[in-house]
Coordinates of C-alpha atoms in Angstrom, one line a residue:
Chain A
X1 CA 97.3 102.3 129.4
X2 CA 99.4 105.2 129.2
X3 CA 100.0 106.8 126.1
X4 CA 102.7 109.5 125.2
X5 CA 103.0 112.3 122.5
X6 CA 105.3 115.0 122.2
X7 CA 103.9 116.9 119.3
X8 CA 104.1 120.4 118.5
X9 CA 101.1 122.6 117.0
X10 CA 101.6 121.0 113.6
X11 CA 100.4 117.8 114.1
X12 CA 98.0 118.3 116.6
X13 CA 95.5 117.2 112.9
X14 CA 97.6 113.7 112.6
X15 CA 97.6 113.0 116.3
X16 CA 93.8 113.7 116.6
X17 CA 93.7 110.8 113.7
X18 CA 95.9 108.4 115.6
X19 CA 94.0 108.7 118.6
X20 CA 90.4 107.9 117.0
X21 CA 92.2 105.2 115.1
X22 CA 93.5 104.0 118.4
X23 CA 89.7 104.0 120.4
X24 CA 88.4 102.9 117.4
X25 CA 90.4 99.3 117.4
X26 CA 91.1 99.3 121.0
X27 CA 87.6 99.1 122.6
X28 CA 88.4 97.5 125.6
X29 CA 90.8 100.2 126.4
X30 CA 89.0 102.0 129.5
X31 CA 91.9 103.2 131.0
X32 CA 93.4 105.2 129.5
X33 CA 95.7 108.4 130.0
X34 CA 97.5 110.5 127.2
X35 CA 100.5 112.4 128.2
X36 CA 101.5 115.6 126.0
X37 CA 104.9 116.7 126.4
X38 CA 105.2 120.1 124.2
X39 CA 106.4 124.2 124.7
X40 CA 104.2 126.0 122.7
X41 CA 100.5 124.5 122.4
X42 CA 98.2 127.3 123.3
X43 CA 95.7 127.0 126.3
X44 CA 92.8 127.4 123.6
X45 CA 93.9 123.9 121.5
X46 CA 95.3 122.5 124.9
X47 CA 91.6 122.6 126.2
X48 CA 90.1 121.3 122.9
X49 CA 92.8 118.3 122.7
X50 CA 91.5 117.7 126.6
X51 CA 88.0 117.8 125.0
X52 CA 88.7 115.6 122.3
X53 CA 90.4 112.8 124.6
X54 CA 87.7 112.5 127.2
X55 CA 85.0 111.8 124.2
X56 CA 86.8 108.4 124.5
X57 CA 86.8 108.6 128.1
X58 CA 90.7 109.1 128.2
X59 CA 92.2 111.4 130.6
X60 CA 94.4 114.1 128.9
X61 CA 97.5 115.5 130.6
X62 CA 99.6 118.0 129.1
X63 CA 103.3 118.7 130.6
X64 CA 105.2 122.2 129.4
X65 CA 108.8 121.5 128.9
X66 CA 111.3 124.5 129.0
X67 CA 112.2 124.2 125.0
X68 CA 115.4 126.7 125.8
X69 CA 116.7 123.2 127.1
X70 CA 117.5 122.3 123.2
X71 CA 118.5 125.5 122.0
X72 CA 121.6 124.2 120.7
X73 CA 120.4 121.2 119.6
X74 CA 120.3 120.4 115.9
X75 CA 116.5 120.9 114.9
X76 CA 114.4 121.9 111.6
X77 CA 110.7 122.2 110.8
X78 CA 110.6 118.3 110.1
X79 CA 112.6 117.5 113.5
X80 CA 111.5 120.4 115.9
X81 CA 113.0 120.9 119.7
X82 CA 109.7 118.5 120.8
X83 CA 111.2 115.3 119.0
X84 CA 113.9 114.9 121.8
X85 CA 111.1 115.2 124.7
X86 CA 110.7 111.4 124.5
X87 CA 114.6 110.7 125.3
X88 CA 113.6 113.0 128.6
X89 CA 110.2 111.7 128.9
X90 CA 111.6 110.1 131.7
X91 CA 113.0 112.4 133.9
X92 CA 110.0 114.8 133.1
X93 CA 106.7 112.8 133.3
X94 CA 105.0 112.4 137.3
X95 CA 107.0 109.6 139.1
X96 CA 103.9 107.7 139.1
X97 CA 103.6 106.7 135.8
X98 CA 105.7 103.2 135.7
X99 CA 105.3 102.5 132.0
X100 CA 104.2 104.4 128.7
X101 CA 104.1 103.7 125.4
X102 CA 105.4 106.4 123.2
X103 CA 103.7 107.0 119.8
X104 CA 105.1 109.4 117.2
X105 CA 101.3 111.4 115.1
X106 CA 102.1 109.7 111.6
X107 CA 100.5 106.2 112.9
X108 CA 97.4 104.3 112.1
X109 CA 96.0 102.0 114.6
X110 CA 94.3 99.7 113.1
X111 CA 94.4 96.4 115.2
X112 CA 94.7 96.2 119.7
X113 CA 97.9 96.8 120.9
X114 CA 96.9 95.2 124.4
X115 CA 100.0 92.7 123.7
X116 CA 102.5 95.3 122.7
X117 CA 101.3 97.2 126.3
X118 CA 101.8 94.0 128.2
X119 CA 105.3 93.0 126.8
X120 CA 107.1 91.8 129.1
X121 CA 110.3 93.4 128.9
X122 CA 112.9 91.0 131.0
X123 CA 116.0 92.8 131.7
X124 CA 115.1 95.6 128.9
X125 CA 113.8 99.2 129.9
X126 CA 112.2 100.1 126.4
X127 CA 110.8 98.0 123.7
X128 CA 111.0 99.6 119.8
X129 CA 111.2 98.0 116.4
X130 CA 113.9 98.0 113.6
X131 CA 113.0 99.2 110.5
X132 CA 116.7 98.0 109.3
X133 CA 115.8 94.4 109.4
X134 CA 115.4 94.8 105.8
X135 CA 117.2 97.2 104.6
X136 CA 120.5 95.2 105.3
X137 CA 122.7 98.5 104.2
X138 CA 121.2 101.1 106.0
X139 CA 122.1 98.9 109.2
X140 CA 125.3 98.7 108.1
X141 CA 125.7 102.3 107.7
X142 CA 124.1 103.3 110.5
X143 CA 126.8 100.7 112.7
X144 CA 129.6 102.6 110.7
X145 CA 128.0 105.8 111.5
X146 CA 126.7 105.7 115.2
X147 CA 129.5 103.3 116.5
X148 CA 126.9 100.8 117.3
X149 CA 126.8 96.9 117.5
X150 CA 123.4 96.1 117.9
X151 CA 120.0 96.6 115.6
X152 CA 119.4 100.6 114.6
X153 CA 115.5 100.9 116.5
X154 CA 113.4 102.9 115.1
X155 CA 111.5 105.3 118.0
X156 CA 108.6 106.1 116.1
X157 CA 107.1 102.9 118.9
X158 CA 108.3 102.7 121.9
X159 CA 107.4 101.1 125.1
X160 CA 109.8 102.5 128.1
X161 CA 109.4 100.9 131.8
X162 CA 109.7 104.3 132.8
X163 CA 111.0 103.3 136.7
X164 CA 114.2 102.0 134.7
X165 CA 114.2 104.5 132.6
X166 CA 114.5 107.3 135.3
X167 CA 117.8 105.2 136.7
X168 CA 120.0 105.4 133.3
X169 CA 118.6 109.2 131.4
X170 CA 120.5 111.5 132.3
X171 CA 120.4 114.6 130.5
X172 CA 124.0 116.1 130.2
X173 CA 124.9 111.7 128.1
X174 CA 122.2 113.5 126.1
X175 CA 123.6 116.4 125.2
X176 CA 126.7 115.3 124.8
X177 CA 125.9 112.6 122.6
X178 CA 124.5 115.7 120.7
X179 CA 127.5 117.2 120.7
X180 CA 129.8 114.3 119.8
X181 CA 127.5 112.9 117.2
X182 CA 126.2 116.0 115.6
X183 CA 127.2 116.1 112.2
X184 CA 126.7 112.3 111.5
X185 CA 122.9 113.0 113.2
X186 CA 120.2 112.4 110.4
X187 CA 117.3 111.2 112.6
X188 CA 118.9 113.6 115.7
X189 CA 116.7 112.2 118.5
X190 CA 116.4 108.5 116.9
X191 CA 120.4 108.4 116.6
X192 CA 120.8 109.5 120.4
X193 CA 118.5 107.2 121.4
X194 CA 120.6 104.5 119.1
X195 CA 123.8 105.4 120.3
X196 CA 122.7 105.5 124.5
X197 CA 120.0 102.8 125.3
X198 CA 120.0 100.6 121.6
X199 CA 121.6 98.3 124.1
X200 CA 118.5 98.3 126.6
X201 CA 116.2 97.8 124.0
X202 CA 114.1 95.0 123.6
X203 CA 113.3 94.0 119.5
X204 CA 109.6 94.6 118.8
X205 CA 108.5 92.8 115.3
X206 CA 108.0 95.8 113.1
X207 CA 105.6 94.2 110.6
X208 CA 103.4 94.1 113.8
X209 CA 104.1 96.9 116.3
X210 CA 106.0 99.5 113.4
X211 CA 104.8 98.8 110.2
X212 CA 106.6 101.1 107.7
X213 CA 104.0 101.3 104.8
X214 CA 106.4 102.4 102.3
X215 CA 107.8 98.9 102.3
X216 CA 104.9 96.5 101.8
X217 CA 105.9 95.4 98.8
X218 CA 109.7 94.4 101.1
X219 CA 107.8 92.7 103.6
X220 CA 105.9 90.4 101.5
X221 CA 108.6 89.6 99.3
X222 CA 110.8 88.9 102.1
X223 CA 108.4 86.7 104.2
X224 CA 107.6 84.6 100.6
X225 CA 104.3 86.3 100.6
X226 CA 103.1 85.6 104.0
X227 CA 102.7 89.5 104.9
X228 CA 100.1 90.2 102.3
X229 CA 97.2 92.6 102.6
X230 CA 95.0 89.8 104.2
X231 CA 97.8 89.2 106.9
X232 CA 99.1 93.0 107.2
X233 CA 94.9 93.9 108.1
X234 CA 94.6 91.1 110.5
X235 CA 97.9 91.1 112.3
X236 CA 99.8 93.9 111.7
X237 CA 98.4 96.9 115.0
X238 CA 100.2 99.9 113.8
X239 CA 100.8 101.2 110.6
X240 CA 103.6 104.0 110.2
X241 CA 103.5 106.5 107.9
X242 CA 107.1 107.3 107.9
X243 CA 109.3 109.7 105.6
X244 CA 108.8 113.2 104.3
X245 CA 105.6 112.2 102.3
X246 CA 102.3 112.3 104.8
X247 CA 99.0 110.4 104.1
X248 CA 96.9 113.7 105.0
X249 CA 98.7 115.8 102.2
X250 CA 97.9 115.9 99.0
X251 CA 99.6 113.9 96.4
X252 CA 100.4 111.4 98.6
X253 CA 100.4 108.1 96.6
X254 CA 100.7 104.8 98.7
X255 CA 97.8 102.5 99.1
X256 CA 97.8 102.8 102.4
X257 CA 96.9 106.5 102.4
X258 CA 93.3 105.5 101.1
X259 CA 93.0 104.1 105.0
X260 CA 94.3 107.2 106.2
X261 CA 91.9 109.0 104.6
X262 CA 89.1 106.8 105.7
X263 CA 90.3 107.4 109.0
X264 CA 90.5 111.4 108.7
X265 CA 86.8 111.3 107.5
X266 CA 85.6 108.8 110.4
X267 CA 87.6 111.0 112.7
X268 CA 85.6 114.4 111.0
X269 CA 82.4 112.6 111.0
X270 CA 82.3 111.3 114.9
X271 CA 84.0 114.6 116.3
X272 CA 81.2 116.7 113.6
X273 CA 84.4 119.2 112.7
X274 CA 85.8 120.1 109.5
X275 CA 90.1 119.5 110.6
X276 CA 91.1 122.3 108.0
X277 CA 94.3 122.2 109.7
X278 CA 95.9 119.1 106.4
X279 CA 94.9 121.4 103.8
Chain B
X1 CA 65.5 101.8 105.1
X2 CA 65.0 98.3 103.4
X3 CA 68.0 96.5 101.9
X4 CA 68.1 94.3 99.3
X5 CA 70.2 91.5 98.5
X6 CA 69.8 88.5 96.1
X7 CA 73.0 86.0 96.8
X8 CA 73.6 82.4 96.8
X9 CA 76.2 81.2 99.5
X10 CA 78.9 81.5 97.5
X11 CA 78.1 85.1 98.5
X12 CA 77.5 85.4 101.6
X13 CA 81.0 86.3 103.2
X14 CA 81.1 88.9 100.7
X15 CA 77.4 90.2 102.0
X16 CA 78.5 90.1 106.0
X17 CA 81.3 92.6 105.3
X18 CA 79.1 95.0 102.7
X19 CA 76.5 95.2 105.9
X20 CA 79.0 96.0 108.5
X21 CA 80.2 98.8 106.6
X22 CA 76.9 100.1 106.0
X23 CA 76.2 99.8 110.1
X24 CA 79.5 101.0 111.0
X25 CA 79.0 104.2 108.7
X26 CA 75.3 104.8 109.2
X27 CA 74.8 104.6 112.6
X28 CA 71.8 106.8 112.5
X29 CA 69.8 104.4 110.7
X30 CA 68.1 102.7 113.4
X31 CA 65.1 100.7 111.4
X32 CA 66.6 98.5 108.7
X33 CA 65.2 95.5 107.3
X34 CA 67.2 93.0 105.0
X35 CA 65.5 91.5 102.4
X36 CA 67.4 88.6 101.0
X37 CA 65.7 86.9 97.6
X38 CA 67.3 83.3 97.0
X39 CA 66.8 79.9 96.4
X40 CA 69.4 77.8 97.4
X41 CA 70.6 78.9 101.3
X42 CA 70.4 76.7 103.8
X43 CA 68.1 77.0 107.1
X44 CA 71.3 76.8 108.9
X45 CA 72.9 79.5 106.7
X46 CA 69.7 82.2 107.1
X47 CA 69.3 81.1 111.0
X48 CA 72.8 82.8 111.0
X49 CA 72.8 85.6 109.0
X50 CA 69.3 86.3 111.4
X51 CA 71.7 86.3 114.0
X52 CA 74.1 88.3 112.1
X53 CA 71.8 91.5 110.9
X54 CA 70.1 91.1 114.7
X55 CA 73.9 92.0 116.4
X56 CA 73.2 95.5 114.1
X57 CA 69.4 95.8 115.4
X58 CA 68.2 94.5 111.9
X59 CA 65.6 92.2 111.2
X60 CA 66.2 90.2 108.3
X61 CA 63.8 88.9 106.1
X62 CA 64.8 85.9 103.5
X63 CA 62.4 85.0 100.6
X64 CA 62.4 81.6 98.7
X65 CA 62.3 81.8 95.1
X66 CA 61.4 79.2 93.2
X67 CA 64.6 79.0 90.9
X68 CA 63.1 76.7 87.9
X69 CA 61.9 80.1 86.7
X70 CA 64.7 80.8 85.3
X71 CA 66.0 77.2 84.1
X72 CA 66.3 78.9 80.9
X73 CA 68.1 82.0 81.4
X74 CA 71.4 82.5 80.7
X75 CA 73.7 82.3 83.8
X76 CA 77.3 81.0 84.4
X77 CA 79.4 80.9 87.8
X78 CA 80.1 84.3 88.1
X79 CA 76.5 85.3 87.2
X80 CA 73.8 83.0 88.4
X81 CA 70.2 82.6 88.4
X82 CA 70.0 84.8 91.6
X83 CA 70.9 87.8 89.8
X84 CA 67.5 87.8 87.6
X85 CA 65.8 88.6 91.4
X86 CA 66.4 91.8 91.7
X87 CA 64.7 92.3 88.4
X88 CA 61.5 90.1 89.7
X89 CA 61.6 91.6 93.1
X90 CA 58.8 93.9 93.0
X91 CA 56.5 91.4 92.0
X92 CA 58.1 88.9 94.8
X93 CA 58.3 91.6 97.8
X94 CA 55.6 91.9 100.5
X95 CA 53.2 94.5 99.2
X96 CA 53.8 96.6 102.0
X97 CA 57.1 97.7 101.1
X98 CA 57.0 100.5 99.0
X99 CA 60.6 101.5 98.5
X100 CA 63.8 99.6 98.8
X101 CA 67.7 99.7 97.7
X102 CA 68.8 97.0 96.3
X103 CA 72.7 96.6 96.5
X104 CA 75.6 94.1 94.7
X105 CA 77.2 92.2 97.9
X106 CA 80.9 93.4 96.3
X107 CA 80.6 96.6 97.8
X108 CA 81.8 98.5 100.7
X109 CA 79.6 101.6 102.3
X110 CA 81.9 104.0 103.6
X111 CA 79.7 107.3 104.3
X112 CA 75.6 107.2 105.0
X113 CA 73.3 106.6 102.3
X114 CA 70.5 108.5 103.8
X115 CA 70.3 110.7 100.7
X116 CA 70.1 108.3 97.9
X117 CA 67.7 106.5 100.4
X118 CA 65.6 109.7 100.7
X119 CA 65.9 110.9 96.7
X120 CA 63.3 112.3 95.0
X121 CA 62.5 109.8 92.4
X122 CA 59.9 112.5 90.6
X123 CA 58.2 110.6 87.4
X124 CA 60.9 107.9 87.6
X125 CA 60.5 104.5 88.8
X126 CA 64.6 103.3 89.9
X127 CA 67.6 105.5 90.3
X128 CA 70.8 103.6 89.1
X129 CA 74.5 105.1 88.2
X130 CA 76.1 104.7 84.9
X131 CA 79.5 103.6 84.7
X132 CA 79.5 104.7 81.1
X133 CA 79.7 108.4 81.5
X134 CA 83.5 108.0 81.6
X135 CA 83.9 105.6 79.0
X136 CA 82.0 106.4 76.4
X137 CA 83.3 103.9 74.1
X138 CA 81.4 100.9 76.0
X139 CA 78.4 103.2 75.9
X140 CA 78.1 103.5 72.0
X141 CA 78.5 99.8 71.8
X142 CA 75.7 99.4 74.2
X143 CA 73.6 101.6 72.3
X144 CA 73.9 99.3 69.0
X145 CA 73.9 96.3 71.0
X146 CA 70.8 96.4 73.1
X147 CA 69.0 99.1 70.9
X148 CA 68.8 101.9 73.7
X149 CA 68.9 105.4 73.8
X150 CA 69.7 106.6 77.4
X151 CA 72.4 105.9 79.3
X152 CA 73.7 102.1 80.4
X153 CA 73.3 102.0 83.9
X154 CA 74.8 100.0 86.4
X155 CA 72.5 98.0 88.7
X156 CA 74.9 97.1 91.7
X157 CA 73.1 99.8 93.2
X158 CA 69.7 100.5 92.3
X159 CA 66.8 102.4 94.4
X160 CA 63.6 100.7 93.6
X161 CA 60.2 102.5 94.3
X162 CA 57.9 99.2 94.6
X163 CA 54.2 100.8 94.1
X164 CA 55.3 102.0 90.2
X165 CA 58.2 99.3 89.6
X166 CA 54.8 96.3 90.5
X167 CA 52.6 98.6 87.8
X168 CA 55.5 97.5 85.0
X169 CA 56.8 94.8 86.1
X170 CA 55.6 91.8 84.0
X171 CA 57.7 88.4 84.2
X172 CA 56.9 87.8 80.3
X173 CA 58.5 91.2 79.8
X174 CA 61.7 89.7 81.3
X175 CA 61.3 86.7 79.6
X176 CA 61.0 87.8 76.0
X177 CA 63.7 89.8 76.7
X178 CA 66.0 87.3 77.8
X179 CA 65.0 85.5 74.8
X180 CA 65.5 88.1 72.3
X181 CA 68.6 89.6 73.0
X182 CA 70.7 86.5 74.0
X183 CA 73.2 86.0 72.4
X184 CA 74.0 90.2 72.6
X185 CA 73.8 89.7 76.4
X186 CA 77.1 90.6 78.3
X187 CA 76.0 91.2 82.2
X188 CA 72.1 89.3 81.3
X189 CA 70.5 90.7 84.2
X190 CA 71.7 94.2 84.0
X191 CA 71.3 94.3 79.7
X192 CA 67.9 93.2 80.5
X193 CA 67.3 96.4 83.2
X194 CA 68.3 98.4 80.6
X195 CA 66.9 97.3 77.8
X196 CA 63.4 97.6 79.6
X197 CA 64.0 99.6 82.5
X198 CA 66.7 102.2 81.4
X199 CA 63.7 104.6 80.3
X200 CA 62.1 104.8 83.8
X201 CA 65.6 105.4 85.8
X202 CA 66.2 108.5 87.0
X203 CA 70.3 108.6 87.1
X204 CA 72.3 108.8 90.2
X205 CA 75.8 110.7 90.6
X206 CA 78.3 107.3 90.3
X207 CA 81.4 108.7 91.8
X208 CA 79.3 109.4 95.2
X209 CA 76.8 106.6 95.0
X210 CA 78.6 103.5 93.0
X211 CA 81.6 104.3 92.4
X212 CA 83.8 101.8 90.5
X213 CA 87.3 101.2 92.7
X214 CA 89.0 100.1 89.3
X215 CA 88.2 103.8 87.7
X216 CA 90.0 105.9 90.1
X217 CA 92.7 107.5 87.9
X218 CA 89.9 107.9 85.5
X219 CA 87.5 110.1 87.5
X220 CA 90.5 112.0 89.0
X221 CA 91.5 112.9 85.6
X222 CA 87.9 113.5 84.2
X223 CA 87.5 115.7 87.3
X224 CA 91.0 117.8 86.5
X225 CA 92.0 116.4 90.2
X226 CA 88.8 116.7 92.2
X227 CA 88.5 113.6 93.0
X228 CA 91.0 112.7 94.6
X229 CA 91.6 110.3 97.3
X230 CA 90.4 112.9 100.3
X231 CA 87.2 113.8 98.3
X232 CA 86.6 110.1 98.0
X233 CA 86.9 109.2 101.4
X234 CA 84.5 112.1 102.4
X235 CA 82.1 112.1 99.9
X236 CA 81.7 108.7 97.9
X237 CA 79.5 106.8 99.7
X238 CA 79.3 103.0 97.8
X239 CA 82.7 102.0 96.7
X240 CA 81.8 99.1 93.9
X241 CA 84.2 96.3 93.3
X242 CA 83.5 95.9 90.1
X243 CA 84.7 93.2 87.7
X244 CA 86.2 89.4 87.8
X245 CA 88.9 90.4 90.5
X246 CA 87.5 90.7 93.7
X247 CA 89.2 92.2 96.9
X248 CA 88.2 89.1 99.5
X249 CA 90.2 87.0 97.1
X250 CA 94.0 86.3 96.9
X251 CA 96.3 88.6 94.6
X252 CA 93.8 91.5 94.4
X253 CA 96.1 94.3 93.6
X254 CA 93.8 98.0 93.7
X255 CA 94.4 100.1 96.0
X256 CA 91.2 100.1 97.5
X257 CA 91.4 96.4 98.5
X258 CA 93.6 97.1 102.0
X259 CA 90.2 99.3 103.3
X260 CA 88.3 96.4 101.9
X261 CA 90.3 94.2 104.2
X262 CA 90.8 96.0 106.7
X263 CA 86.7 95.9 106.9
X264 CA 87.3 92.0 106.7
X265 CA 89.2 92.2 109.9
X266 CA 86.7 94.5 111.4
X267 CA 83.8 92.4 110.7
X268 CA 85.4 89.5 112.1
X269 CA 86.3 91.0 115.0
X270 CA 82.9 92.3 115.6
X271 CA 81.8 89.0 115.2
X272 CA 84.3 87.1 117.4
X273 CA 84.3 84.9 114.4
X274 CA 86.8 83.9 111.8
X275 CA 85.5 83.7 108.2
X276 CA 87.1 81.6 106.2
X277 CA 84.6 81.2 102.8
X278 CA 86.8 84.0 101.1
X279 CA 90.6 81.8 101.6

């Protein structure tokens, strides 16, 4: 299985998280291979992040990506330069890699995601979920807004058959979709990836593959009460821990953070480290 | 270490998930032996939970009790005959075993409990948390109710050293207890610790070793903030599910109850087994 980040320095604490959380649940995972595509990770933490991924026995392979390619992008500390990496991902990564499932740091593993790996994709080149499947009018502003017909994907997941991939990114749709789109751009990288290949996209179901925790109580309602906690621990294989609020600050207050912390300390405890870096 | 439960299969699911939490967070502790006190379990039932504490290199030893002993106690549903055991276990146990930590099966262990397992018991006979240092209300009425003078401890968690507890230990003790104070009896078993007991127990730190998961804003406040959901995580050790509401039920609202279930699901997985006693 190939995974994919694209993190910069700042979540290099969240993304060490993600990945015990990930061996953790997924222990029949042997194969495994974790691409990094970044600009400015030092040698010194690139070597302790390869370190840290062959204690699971996964290979680590970072890739340095020219950042003065979004220089005139819209970015700010929450959406850096490295959140538009994935939209390249396939035009950068070897040409070996035929599939990869992009994860964004803010994620809890908590269940295998052997099925989401093996989706089969049928005409589709990625796979994401919509977070807008129940939040009827943010759909509709985001058609209104992007010019799109189809369900708004959140990228946060995403499987991309990378061979089909390579035949339809090309960087200068990118940049002008930038361009075009630029004021109407809250998620920058999640809109362009809306607006180009929404339409190649194959639905995920979110309370499975992109679980947004900030809407538990949503999910249950909606399904009658069929997504409780029982269900969401059994079924549900990754947890997102979307929006500006992050389980490894303080004051964080959902119920799910408890896990996340659980996590941090099993993470601390196996790796015998202090990660200062949340504090 | 030597573990010590005393459940009746109503229990039991409850008591699969409190051990895998202790293995799966104290995988240092490599000889464990589970003593189980009850009267009622099938051969079937302790053939399998053999099995179960063998997957975790246990051995596991169950002891009949002869339950007309306590034909006269009170008990109800939620508190049966099995809980006098604990109180009658040093006179029960092999002779051999000279120290061993009894736990409630409502709790989760989420750090290693070498420590408690290794304290220091100097002149006192059982170590035990109060859950009355941060309500100090129920403690006053526990004073004037069972006539004590020390603090009301909580026996959900109680380190036992067997070679003094057998030198005090006398059934008619227990007995004449049970008889005196009945109708004042709230929790029998644990009034009846206290009231003879409570002066040999040396007290334990609750927030780290019995820490009740309904009392979380209270011990946050009562610690100006220390506490808090990272220094639980890291440093509590026994979370205790006190009260009616438990979290392998339905409708279980605390917080605390998704790491509870998310240890459901990784027990079961563990086990390749689905449990269905809790639905």
């Amino acid at each position: 299985m190939n995974l994919l980040v694209t993190i910069n320095e700042n979540y290099i604490y969240p993304f060490k998280i993600m990945l015990h959380s990930f061996f953790l649940n997924n222990p029949d995972e042997r194969k495994v291979c974790v691409y990094l595509l970044h600009s400015e990770i030092s040698g010194e933490k690139l070597n302790e992040l390869e370190l840290y991924c062959a204690r699971y026995g996964a290979r680590f392979v970072p890739i340095m990506v020219d950042s003065r390619l979004f220089d005139n992008a819209p970015t700010n500390k929450r959406y850096p330069k490295e959140m538009y990496y994935r939209l390249f991902a396939p035009l950068i990564l070897p040409k070996d890699v035929e599939r990869i499932l992009y994860l964004d740091p803010d994620i809890l593993i908590i269940n295998p995601v052997k099925k989401l790996w093996e989706t089969d994709l049928g005409g589709c080149v990625f796979a994401a979920a919509s977070h807008a499947g129940l939040t009827e009018i943010t759909t509709g502003i985001n058609f209104a807004r992007l010019n799109i017909d189809h369900e708004y994907y959140n990228t946060g997941v995403l499987l991309i058959d990378l061979n089909r991939a390579r035949k339809i990114t090309r960087a200068e749709d990118i940049f002008r979709c930038v361009n075009e789109y630029e004021k109407n751009l809250f998620l920058p990288d999640q809109d362009v990836f809306n607006v180009l290949y929404g339409k190649y996209t194959l639905p995920l179901e979110e309370v499975i593959w992109n679980y947004d925790v900030r809407n538990y109580s949503k999910y249950k309602l909606k399904s009658a009460g069929k997504y409780d906690s029982f269900w969401v621990m059994k079924n549900t294989a990754i947890l997102h821990f979307c929006g500006k609020k992050k389980p490894w600050r303080k004051n964080y207050k959902n119920a799910f953070g408890f896990l996340y912390k659980h996590y941090m300390n099993l993470a601390e405890k196996a790796h015998d480290i202090v990660m200062e870096e949340y504090i």
